[in-house]
């Protein structure tokens, strides 16, 4: 191979979801782009499929600046291939190159035959997704082969994400193209199919006949694309340790390392700022709850906690089944201990709906009318008080004061009575905010009914299923997802199958404590880096070694313990949780990608590295983060045995970065 400069390599990152939102990888590529552009600058290009409808909104076309790339693309154009080059319209505006697979559809059969001949990968005639993957893979390989033939100086790295973009990996290996390859599995294809059935996945993972299981599910050819990519790449990675364990047994290659998914964390200049956001957004959730429970609004919002789970509708994989069951047990325990706390649990997952439920809309309307009527009456009362006081011209001062019976006129009382009467309702508040397409067979609704959480007056746990993602334009809650999360007290994500887990990570970045599981990539990551995750507001349910019954009880225990915390304890815990956001930032997580690229270069160009630089994929985590200080030493007044006052206590705790000067409103 040609001697190349490994210190200033060129990076191509290949994914089906570049400027093409299909699933979660789109968010990964989009959020990671700024740190990669910061490292590589114009030496970084993302490659994806060209879908004109989405590309016109996502990409700003521009001239190709790299002369070698321009030569290759011009030659491909002469061969009838259509492509688009430009800037992805996201933060950092990285270069993107999109190929139109439809422009080479006439070569499909030729390339299918070649794929079988070169890599022994079969391809059935009627699988459009596989056909697109093959066309895209051959286009990417064509481009990369011609590019490295012209670019003789710099080393080239091609990083492929998931099986749809991975056909090029075995082709590059078999054709001996002079570049380094990385393949990242965000979740194995066979793993997703296995857990979607009733298979006891993790207990049987070592004994699966993978070829047979893939064949039974009609994904034999797809499975072989993914497996070939894992075996033919210079460096094979996954997004978490749990996915690495899965890949080792299903793809039959142990990953070289883990590339966890980061976020672009927004840090506030003062700690109280994110606490204030919690208070502001919580008040908007209060408004919704008052309306939703009209007629049965008999609980104290100052003693109410908001729990939530959210994500794509995967009833078992996301752990919604265990969440609902544990809510039923939490309800029994709160009633048994006569707790004053009420829990309102939101389940936010998109499902097939017909429209908003009339009862949900009515509740918001009647409480809004009541609020406006009271505001109007309050303004009139203030005007009466002012007018009488302003007319005071001397004499008995009592004559300038409005008597209590004069505050409300008969007309005001009539209007107020009308609004209050409108709050009467016949049945209990609904458990779902929309009219479902198939209410009777919906798994979430049936699970809620099974545990009898029907929002009855005696329940301490209320449940609201919101079957669409949060939107600030909604007539119900009227909050975007991020603001809704900030307003809640606890996120619950006890996933059974979750390669990473962006939702609990987002909670952490926003300072919201969460419950996750050790079968999620995020839960495993936190167990790996924290000595005591619970002290930082990260409660990890053991779903790997415990039975389902034990896991449900453990989760109910975690939620009960959270309900028993004082307001100050919750504030302190949110501060601790938010402090972890730096660990999840791409500036830190991106270092794992740096190590993977270095290892790929070392394996491809070993002579370019000194011995000390030889490729070992070592995580940046060298030691676990210790337990946080629960409290400072008791502040004392010098020379006195008396107890310190509140100001000294607050100052002492602030010195330890344990709490900010909390506002009691930010509960």
XYZ file of C-alpha atoms in Angstrom:
667
model
C 0.000 0.000 0.000
C 0.986 3.617 -0.548
C 2.627 5.417 2.390
C 0.070 7.952 3.553
C -0.087 10.803 6.057
C -1.939 9.399 9.085
C -1.704 12.671 11.014
C -4.092 14.548 8.726
C -6.469 11.898 7.419
C -9.611 12.448 5.333
C -12.803 11.126 6.910
C -15.920 9.904 5.113
C -18.827 8.946 7.337
C -21.426 6.787 5.577
C -24.994 6.352 6.787
C -28.457 5.835 5.300
C -29.628 8.645 7.590
C -27.426 11.491 6.405
C -29.892 14.311 5.671
C -32.560 11.587 5.644
C -34.517 11.143 8.887
C -35.595 7.523 9.300
C -34.743 6.635 12.897
C -32.359 7.431 15.732
C -29.117 7.356 13.726
C -30.177 10.614 12.074
C -29.983 12.359 15.461
C -26.599 10.765 16.170
C -25.090 11.942 12.879
C -26.610 15.384 13.261
C -25.588 16.007 16.877
C -22.064 14.582 16.455
C -21.261 16.694 13.390
C -20.011 19.821 15.247
C -17.220 18.031 17.159
C -16.176 16.104 14.038
C -16.072 19.274 11.936
C -14.038 20.932 14.695
C -11.499 18.083 14.442
C -11.388 17.582 10.661
C -12.673 20.788 9.094
C -13.016 20.417 5.308
C -11.457 16.947 5.495
C -14.811 15.590 6.720
C -17.667 14.564 4.421
C -20.855 12.668 5.191
C -22.216 10.305 2.519
C -25.868 9.262 2.279
C -28.702 8.470 -0.158
C -30.310 11.210 -2.238
C -34.024 11.698 -1.685
C -34.880 14.922 -3.456
C -37.903 15.772 -1.315
C -35.932 15.806 1.934
C -32.605 16.893 0.442
C -34.019 20.178 -0.836
C -34.919 21.113 2.756
C -31.807 19.647 4.392
C -28.927 20.491 2.045
C -27.631 23.701 0.472
C -25.869 22.708 -2.788
C -22.401 24.071 -3.506
C -19.471 23.452 -5.817
C -17.150 20.569 -4.968
C -13.994 22.135 -3.544
C -11.710 19.085 -3.325
C -10.137 18.624 -6.802
C -9.878 14.824 -6.540
C -13.451 14.523 -5.370
C -14.572 16.791 -8.193
C -12.794 14.644 -10.797
C -14.391 11.447 -9.477
C -17.892 12.913 -9.324
C -17.633 14.402 -12.808
C -16.616 10.997 -14.145
C -19.522 9.351 -12.311
C -21.872 11.936 -13.832
C -20.680 10.957 -17.271
C -21.644 7.380 -16.358
C -25.197 8.545 -15.657
C -25.000 8.741 -11.869
C -26.880 11.579 -10.189
C -25.564 13.063 -6.968
C -25.803 16.182 -4.813
C -22.954 17.877 -2.960
C -23.349 20.691 -0.469
C -23.670 21.707 3.151
C -26.012 19.989 5.570
C -28.149 22.736 7.089
C -27.348 21.944 10.706
C -24.926 23.343 13.271
C -21.367 23.415 11.854
C -22.733 22.859 8.280
C -20.653 19.778 7.359
C -20.057 18.734 3.749
C -22.459 16.067 2.484
C -22.448 13.931 -0.636
C -25.733 12.233 -1.561
C -26.094 9.547 -4.246
C -29.319 8.840 -6.161
C -29.632 5.050 -6.130
C -32.422 5.233 -8.701
C -29.987 6.518 -11.299
C -28.151 3.159 -11.334
C -31.126 0.805 -10.938
C -30.303 -0.827 -14.297
C -27.088 -2.193 -12.760
C -28.853 -3.911 -9.858
C -28.768 -7.472 -11.198
C -25.139 -7.117 -12.272
C -24.130 -5.885 -8.813
C -26.197 -8.557 -7.036
C -24.343 -11.232 -8.960
C -21.021 -9.586 -8.143
C -21.899 -9.378 -4.439
C -22.586 -13.115 -4.382
C -19.383 -13.859 -6.278
C -17.157 -11.587 -4.190
C -18.671 -11.837 -0.699
C -21.120 -14.800 -0.884
C -23.975 -12.533 0.196
C -27.352 -13.610 -1.266
C -30.056 -11.128 -2.277
C -33.691 -12.044 -3.024
C -35.518 -10.360 -5.901
C -38.292 -8.554 -4.028
C -36.620 -6.936 -1.018
C -36.549 -3.250 -1.959
C -34.632 -2.246 1.157
C -31.831 -4.676 0.353
C -31.858 -3.589 -3.292
C -31.387 0.037 -2.193
C -28.617 -0.993 0.217
C -26.759 -2.821 -2.576
C -27.057 0.073 -5.027
C -25.936 2.542 -2.371
C -23.066 0.314 -1.237
C -21.702 -0.086 -4.765
C -21.964 3.656 -5.435
C -20.048 4.454 -2.233
C -17.399 1.855 -3.045
C -17.057 3.195 -6.593
C -16.563 6.720 -5.303
C -14.084 5.766 -2.554
C -12.054 3.518 -4.856
C -11.620 6.253 -7.472
C -10.964 8.905 -4.817
C -8.088 7.065 -3.071
C -6.613 6.236 -6.491
C -6.203 9.998 -7.031
C -5.497 11.113 -3.425
C -2.037 9.611 -2.892
C -0.875 11.549 0.181
C -3.480 11.599 2.950
C -4.808 8.508 4.687
C -8.528 7.963 4.159
C -10.972 6.606 6.750
C -14.468 5.393 5.863
C -16.792 4.985 8.851
C -19.999 3.026 8.109
C -23.080 3.083 10.353
C -25.473 0.114 10.532
C -26.288 -2.553 7.954
C -28.130 -0.403 5.374
C -24.922 1.511 4.659
C -22.583 -1.451 5.127
C -22.471 -3.246 1.747
C -19.370 -1.235 0.898
C -17.339 -2.686 3.783
C -16.843 -6.227 2.410
C -16.393 -4.790 -1.096
C -13.560 -2.534 0.108
C -11.866 -5.472 1.848
C -12.228 -7.861 -1.103
C -11.009 -5.257 -3.617
C -8.069 -4.239 -1.396
C -8.932 -0.546 -1.583
C -6.288 1.507 0.205
C -8.261 2.998 3.091
C -9.166 2.256 6.730
C -12.683 1.120 7.565
C -14.809 1.285 10.721
C -18.216 -0.340 11.070
C -20.551 0.631 13.928
C -23.598 -1.458 14.771
C -26.215 0.651 16.540
C -28.256 -2.523 17.194
C -27.957 -5.889 15.521
C -30.678 -6.645 13.008
C -31.211 -10.191 14.255
C -31.330 -8.952 17.839
C -34.184 -6.596 17.035
C -36.157 -9.396 15.387
C -35.545 -11.830 18.237
C -36.681 -9.476 21.006
C -39.779 -8.462 19.041
C -41.043 -12.023 19.548
C -41.553 -13.874 22.791
C -37.973 -15.147 22.939
C -36.100 -14.970 26.252
C -33.357 -13.079 24.469
C -30.534 -12.533 26.958
C -30.785 -15.913 28.695
C -30.606 -17.746 25.348
C -28.271 -15.471 23.410
C -25.324 -17.873 23.645
C -27.297 -20.823 22.292
C -29.060 -19.310 19.269
C -28.403 -20.917 15.888
C -28.036 -17.535 14.222
C -28.218 -18.786 10.649
C -31.409 -20.696 11.378
C -32.994 -17.835 13.355
C -32.236 -15.333 10.568
C -33.682 -17.718 7.979
C -36.884 -18.291 9.961
C -37.457 -14.554 10.098
C -36.777 -13.945 6.429
C -33.711 -11.768 7.023
C -30.960 -14.227 6.102
C -29.576 -11.943 3.387
C -29.741 -8.808 5.561
C -28.071 -10.645 8.412
C -25.205 -11.649 6.133
C -24.661 -8.056 4.993
C -24.325 -6.975 8.616
C -22.147 -9.930 9.583
C -19.856 -9.424 6.578
C -19.437 -5.751 7.507
C -18.532 -6.684 11.087
C -15.906 -9.206 9.954
C -14.441 -7.216 7.050
C -14.019 -3.859 8.792
C -10.639 -2.884 10.231
C -12.381 -1.782 13.424
C -15.761 -3.064 14.564
C -17.648 -1.083 17.222
C -21.055 -0.821 18.852
C -22.748 1.949 20.837
C -22.765 0.224 24.242
C -21.437 -2.722 26.212
C -24.806 -4.493 26.121
C -24.867 -4.205 22.320
C -21.255 -5.391 22.192
C -22.305 -8.505 24.141
C -25.184 -9.008 21.696
C -22.975 -8.506 18.631
C -20.311 -10.898 19.882
C -22.817 -13.761 19.986
C -25.034 -12.891 17.019
C -22.447 -11.530 14.569
C -19.683 -13.786 15.825
C -17.073 -11.064 16.242
C -16.178 -9.364 19.491
C -16.286 -5.582 18.978
C -13.006 -3.708 19.280
C -14.607 -0.975 21.340
C -17.698 1.003 22.253
C -18.708 4.368 20.784
C -21.347 5.736 23.196
C -23.802 8.351 21.957
C -23.331 11.891 23.208
C -25.427 15.040 23.296
C -24.700 18.690 22.799
C -25.188 19.754 26.405
C -26.194 23.358 27.062
C -24.602 24.626 30.258
C -26.091 27.503 32.201
C -23.948 30.241 33.687
C -25.673 29.817 37.053
C -27.084 26.624 38.524
C -30.375 28.223 39.514
C -31.208 28.901 35.854
C -32.094 25.291 35.011
C -33.974 25.034 38.321
C -36.021 28.067 37.303
C -36.822 26.399 33.975
C -38.106 23.410 35.913
C -40.427 25.663 37.935
C -41.727 27.526 34.870
C -42.486 24.409 32.847
C -43.893 22.564 35.856
C -46.474 25.351 36.209
C -47.623 24.726 32.636
C -48.017 21.039 33.434
C -50.002 22.109 36.516
C -52.387 23.998 34.211
C -52.931 20.894 32.093
C -53.487 18.680 35.159
C -56.074 21.080 36.602
C -58.017 20.830 33.368
C -57.595 17.098 32.815
C -58.802 16.261 36.318
C -61.584 18.846 36.476
C -64.396 17.658 38.687
C -61.950 15.343 40.497
C -59.144 17.807 41.163
C -59.000 16.935 44.851
C -55.233 16.618 45.348
C -52.616 19.208 46.280
C -50.324 20.170 43.397
C -47.666 21.214 45.912
C -47.524 17.541 46.915
C -47.764 16.178 43.363
C -44.863 14.639 41.443
C -44.731 14.185 37.677
C -43.215 10.953 36.347
C -42.992 10.149 32.639
C -41.758 7.688 30.068
C -41.414 8.470 26.360
C -40.151 7.090 23.071
C -41.287 5.016 20.126
C -44.168 2.661 20.812
C -42.310 -0.525 21.744
C -44.395 -1.867 24.603
C -41.979 -4.530 25.823
C -38.636 -3.256 24.546
C -39.085 0.158 26.171
C -40.216 -1.457 29.422
C -43.665 0.141 29.391
C -45.171 -3.136 30.625
C -42.994 -3.166 33.745
C -43.444 0.589 34.285
C -47.223 0.297 34.379
C -47.105 -2.756 36.650
C -44.765 -0.956 39.059
C -47.074 2.080 39.064
C -49.872 -0.189 40.270
C -47.698 -1.372 43.148
C -46.562 2.165 43.933
C -50.210 3.197 44.162
C -50.913 0.445 46.711
C -47.887 1.404 48.789
C -48.718 5.118 48.829
C -52.278 4.319 49.926
C -51.045 1.871 52.586
C -48.689 4.423 54.162
C -51.330 7.175 53.906
C -48.918 9.340 51.897
C -49.994 12.893 51.034
C -48.052 12.607 47.748
C -49.860 12.215 44.448
C -48.019 10.913 41.380
C -49.193 11.810 37.891
C -47.489 9.428 35.450
C -47.351 10.398 31.766
C -46.783 7.852 28.987
C -45.762 9.770 25.860
C -45.628 7.412 22.877
C -47.084 7.972 19.393
C -49.905 5.616 18.442
C -52.722 5.539 15.877
C -55.349 8.100 16.892
C -58.425 9.662 15.335
C -58.600 12.975 17.193
C -58.270 14.640 20.575
C -60.739 13.245 23.119
C -63.673 15.600 23.735
C -63.290 15.202 27.505
C -59.621 16.262 27.311
C -60.420 19.371 25.291
C -63.417 20.201 27.472
C -61.321 20.026 30.616
C -58.822 22.549 29.287
C -61.644 24.800 28.064
C -63.648 24.913 31.316
C -60.600 25.553 33.498
C -59.406 28.249 31.097
C -62.835 29.924 31.282
C -62.772 29.692 35.087
C -59.307 31.233 35.186
C -60.307 34.090 32.870
C -63.512 34.756 34.838
C -61.609 34.899 38.134
C -58.986 37.164 36.559
C -61.746 39.491 35.347
C -63.464 39.518 38.761
C -60.123 40.097 40.505
C -59.441 43.133 38.314
C -62.893 44.535 39.123
C -62.357 43.996 42.840
C -59.046 45.812 42.638
C -60.702 48.673 40.771
C -63.416 48.951 43.452
C -60.856 49.024 46.242
C -58.850 51.664 44.414
C -61.862 53.865 43.625
C -63.125 53.879 47.200
C -59.679 54.596 48.598
C -59.052 57.321 46.030
C -62.272 59.110 46.993
C -61.176 59.501 50.604
C -61.319 63.222 51.486
C -60.889 63.117 55.248
C -62.841 61.881 58.216
C -63.054 58.316 59.455
C -60.463 56.214 57.622
C -62.823 53.247 57.783
C -64.958 54.952 55.160
C -62.096 54.493 52.655
C -61.961 50.711 53.135
C -64.214 48.387 51.118
C -66.218 46.007 53.261
C -65.765 42.258 52.478
C -69.390 41.894 51.404
C -68.881 44.685 48.864
C -66.013 42.914 47.061
C -68.222 40.561 45.004
C -71.323 41.919 43.271
C -74.333 39.761 42.558
C -73.335 39.687 38.893
C -69.840 38.470 39.784
C -71.299 35.692 41.917
C -73.577 34.533 39.085
C -70.682 34.357 36.604
C -68.505 32.517 39.118
C -71.258 29.993 39.933
C -71.727 29.255 36.223
C -68.038 28.509 35.812
C -67.941 26.312 38.913
C -71.030 24.346 37.879
C -69.364 23.659 34.509
C -66.658 21.758 36.410
C -69.055 18.965 37.319
C -68.450 15.726 35.438
C -70.096 12.337 35.494
C -67.232 9.847 35.174
C -63.617 9.739 36.226
C -60.924 11.645 34.305
C -59.811 9.761 31.150
C -56.580 7.741 31.086
C -55.880 8.723 27.459
C -55.961 12.180 25.894
C -57.002 11.083 22.387
C -59.556 8.885 20.664
C -57.577 5.771 19.762
C -58.064 3.930 16.483
C -58.176 0.596 18.313
C -58.803 1.357 21.963
C -59.826 -2.192 22.920
C -56.608 -3.877 21.786
C -54.042 -1.188 22.629
C -51.360 -2.818 24.858
C -50.724 0.301 26.970
C -54.398 0.947 27.685
C -55.031 -2.710 28.455
C -52.084 -2.793 30.869
C -53.370 0.340 32.634
C -56.814 -1.220 32.964
C -55.293 -4.475 34.197
C -53.653 -2.761 37.194
C -56.847 -0.712 37.790
C -55.184 2.684 37.521
C -58.312 4.422 36.257
C -57.791 7.865 37.850
C -60.333 7.198 40.581
C -60.459 9.693 43.485
C -58.884 7.191 45.878
C -55.827 6.519 43.687
C -52.559 8.154 44.707
C -51.125 7.387 41.254
C -52.881 8.939 38.266
C -52.011 7.875 34.711
C -52.226 9.855 31.460
C -51.421 8.205 28.120
C -50.536 10.907 25.586
C -50.323 9.026 22.240
C -48.369 11.629 20.276
C -45.094 13.452 20.802
C -45.209 16.719 22.723
C -45.759 19.863 20.687
C -45.998 23.462 21.854
C -48.881 23.963 19.407
C -51.029 21.315 21.109
C -54.285 22.545 22.704
C -53.634 20.240 25.667
C -50.227 20.534 27.331
C -48.734 23.025 24.865
C -45.075 22.251 25.588
C -42.271 21.016 23.371
C -40.707 17.749 24.526
C -37.629 19.376 26.065
C -39.724 21.813 28.099
C -42.053 19.018 29.195
C -39.080 16.958 30.423
C -37.729 19.940 32.342
C -41.081 20.359 34.081
C -41.223 16.738 35.274
C -39.612 15.314 38.390
C -38.582 11.814 37.249
C -38.096 10.024 33.924
C -38.682 6.247 33.912
C -37.104 4.090 31.165
C -36.804 0.452 32.351
C -35.979 -0.877 28.883
C -35.630 -4.566 28.092
C -33.886 -3.870 24.771
C -32.210 -0.487 24.321
C -28.828 -0.335 22.546
C -28.184 3.112 24.029
C -31.065 5.157 25.464
C -31.183 8.798 24.409
C -34.241 9.613 26.552
C -32.598 9.013 29.961
C -29.428 10.731 28.716
C -31.504 13.798 27.806
C -33.020 13.731 31.291
C -29.545 13.778 32.826
C -28.398 16.694 30.700
C -31.506 18.651 31.772
C -31.027 17.834 35.455
C -33.990 15.445 35.713
C -33.371 12.255 37.740
C -34.309 9.031 35.989
C -34.818 5.307 36.331
C -33.202 3.155 33.648
C -32.148 -0.488 33.384
C -28.908 -2.410 33.080
C -30.163 -3.807 29.763
C -29.931 -0.346 28.219
C -26.652 0.997 26.935
C -27.052 4.162 28.985
C -27.711 2.254 32.222
C -24.641 0.078 31.681
C -22.543 3.151 30.890
C -23.592 4.862 34.119
C -22.868 1.718 36.157
C -19.421 1.685 34.583
C -18.481 5.282 35.402
C -20.304 5.994 38.696
C -19.615 4.330 42.035
C -23.133 5.068 43.288
C -25.399 6.083 40.371
C -28.454 6.527 42.624
C -26.733 9.353 44.516
C -26.575 11.235 41.208
C -30.238 10.610 40.443
C -29.594 7.638 38.120
C -31.537 4.634 39.450
C -30.687 1.410 37.597
C -33.162 -1.463 37.645
C -31.563 -4.896 37.381
C -33.331 -6.625 34.500
C -30.378 -8.818 33.599
C -29.978 -11.081 36.638
C -33.326 -10.628 38.402
C -36.713 -12.022 37.461
C -39.406 -9.764 36.027
C -41.231 -9.831 39.371
C -38.110 -8.753 41.254
C -37.372 -5.990 38.733
C -40.900 -4.592 39.058
C -40.635 -4.519 42.858
C -37.212 -2.889 42.660
C -38.600 -0.168 40.392
C -41.591 0.368 42.700
C -39.120 0.734 45.592
C -37.125 3.354 43.677
C -40.251 5.348 42.899
C -41.506 5.145 46.494
C -38.143 6.335 47.800
C -38.312 9.252 45.383
C -41.815 10.126 46.611
C -40.515 10.220 50.187
C -37.794 12.772 49.441
C -38.224 16.290 50.740
C -38.329 19.289 48.430
C -34.765 20.250 49.349
C -33.529 16.709 48.711
C -35.051 16.763 45.235
C -33.431 20.116 44.491
C -30.061 18.782 45.638
C -30.464 15.664 43.524
C -31.335 17.671 40.416
C -28.164 19.700 40.926
C -26.116 16.507 41.143
C -27.815 15.023 38.082
C -27.204 18.125 35.990
C -23.510 18.072 36.914
C -23.178 14.798 34.979
C -24.086 16.551 31.726
C -20.419 17.248 30.944
C -19.775 13.485 30.795
C -22.447 13.051 28.121
C -21.320 15.928 25.926
C -19.958 15.054 22.491
C -16.741 16.850 23.447
C -16.117 13.924 25.813
C -17.972 11.110 24.041
C -16.336 12.069 20.754
C -12.964 10.993 22.155
C -14.028 7.365 21.707
C -14.461 8.037 17.976
C -10.964 9.545 17.915
C -9.581 6.324 19.418
C -11.489 4.150 16.950
C -10.133 6.129 14.002
C -6.593 5.935 15.338
C -6.906 2.170 15.769
C -8.245 1.806 12.218
C -5.302 3.795 10.855
C -2.841 1.758 12.904
C -4.210 -1.542 11.609
C -4.132 -0.281 8.021
C -0.790 1.594 8.155
C 1.154 0.037 11.080
C 4.508 1.246 9.760
C 3.392 4.860 10.216
C 3.119 4.491 13.992
C 5.777 4.295 16.669
C 5.503 1.546 19.258
C 4.007 3.787 21.933
C 1.266 4.823 19.529
C 0.261 1.267 18.692
C -3.438 0.688 18.602
C -5.114 -0.177 21.836
C -8.748 0.844 22.159
C -8.818 2.136 25.735
C -11.755 4.034 27.163
C -11.151 7.512 28.524
C -12.809 6.375 31.777
C -9.872 5.420 34.005
C -11.644 5.372 37.389
C -15.190 5.548 38.619
C -16.601 8.860 39.757
C -16.944 8.625 43.551
C -20.019 9.145 45.668
C -20.889 12.853 45.952
C -20.633 14.687 49.231
C -24.047 14.275 50.797
C -23.534 17.342 52.988
C -20.660 19.505 54.178
C -19.359 19.426 57.683
C -21.755 21.215 60.006
C -20.986 24.942 59.808
C -20.274 26.424 63.204
C -19.757 29.900 64.529
C -16.138 30.279 65.580
C -15.685 30.282 69.313
C -19.259 29.284 69.937
C -21.116 26.065 70.319
C -24.346 27.549 69.010
C -26.057 26.336 65.853
C -25.226 28.233 62.663
C -27.974 30.303 61.053
C -29.580 29.612 57.660
C -27.312 32.024 55.792
C -24.143 30.302 57.012
C -25.564 26.866 56.226
C -26.456 27.917 52.674
C -23.004 29.452 52.201
C -21.313 26.327 53.507
C -23.281 24.060 51.183
C -22.623 26.345 48.209
C -18.895 26.088 48.879
C -19.186 22.347 48.337
C -21.199 22.866 45.130
C -23.981 20.773 46.590
C -26.808 23.249 46.300
C -27.357 26.641 44.874
C -29.295 29.276 46.739
C -32.508 27.435 46.092
C -35.806 29.050 45.427
C -38.463 27.107 47.260
C -40.632 27.437 44.153
C -38.261 25.177 42.181
C -39.516 22.058 43.838
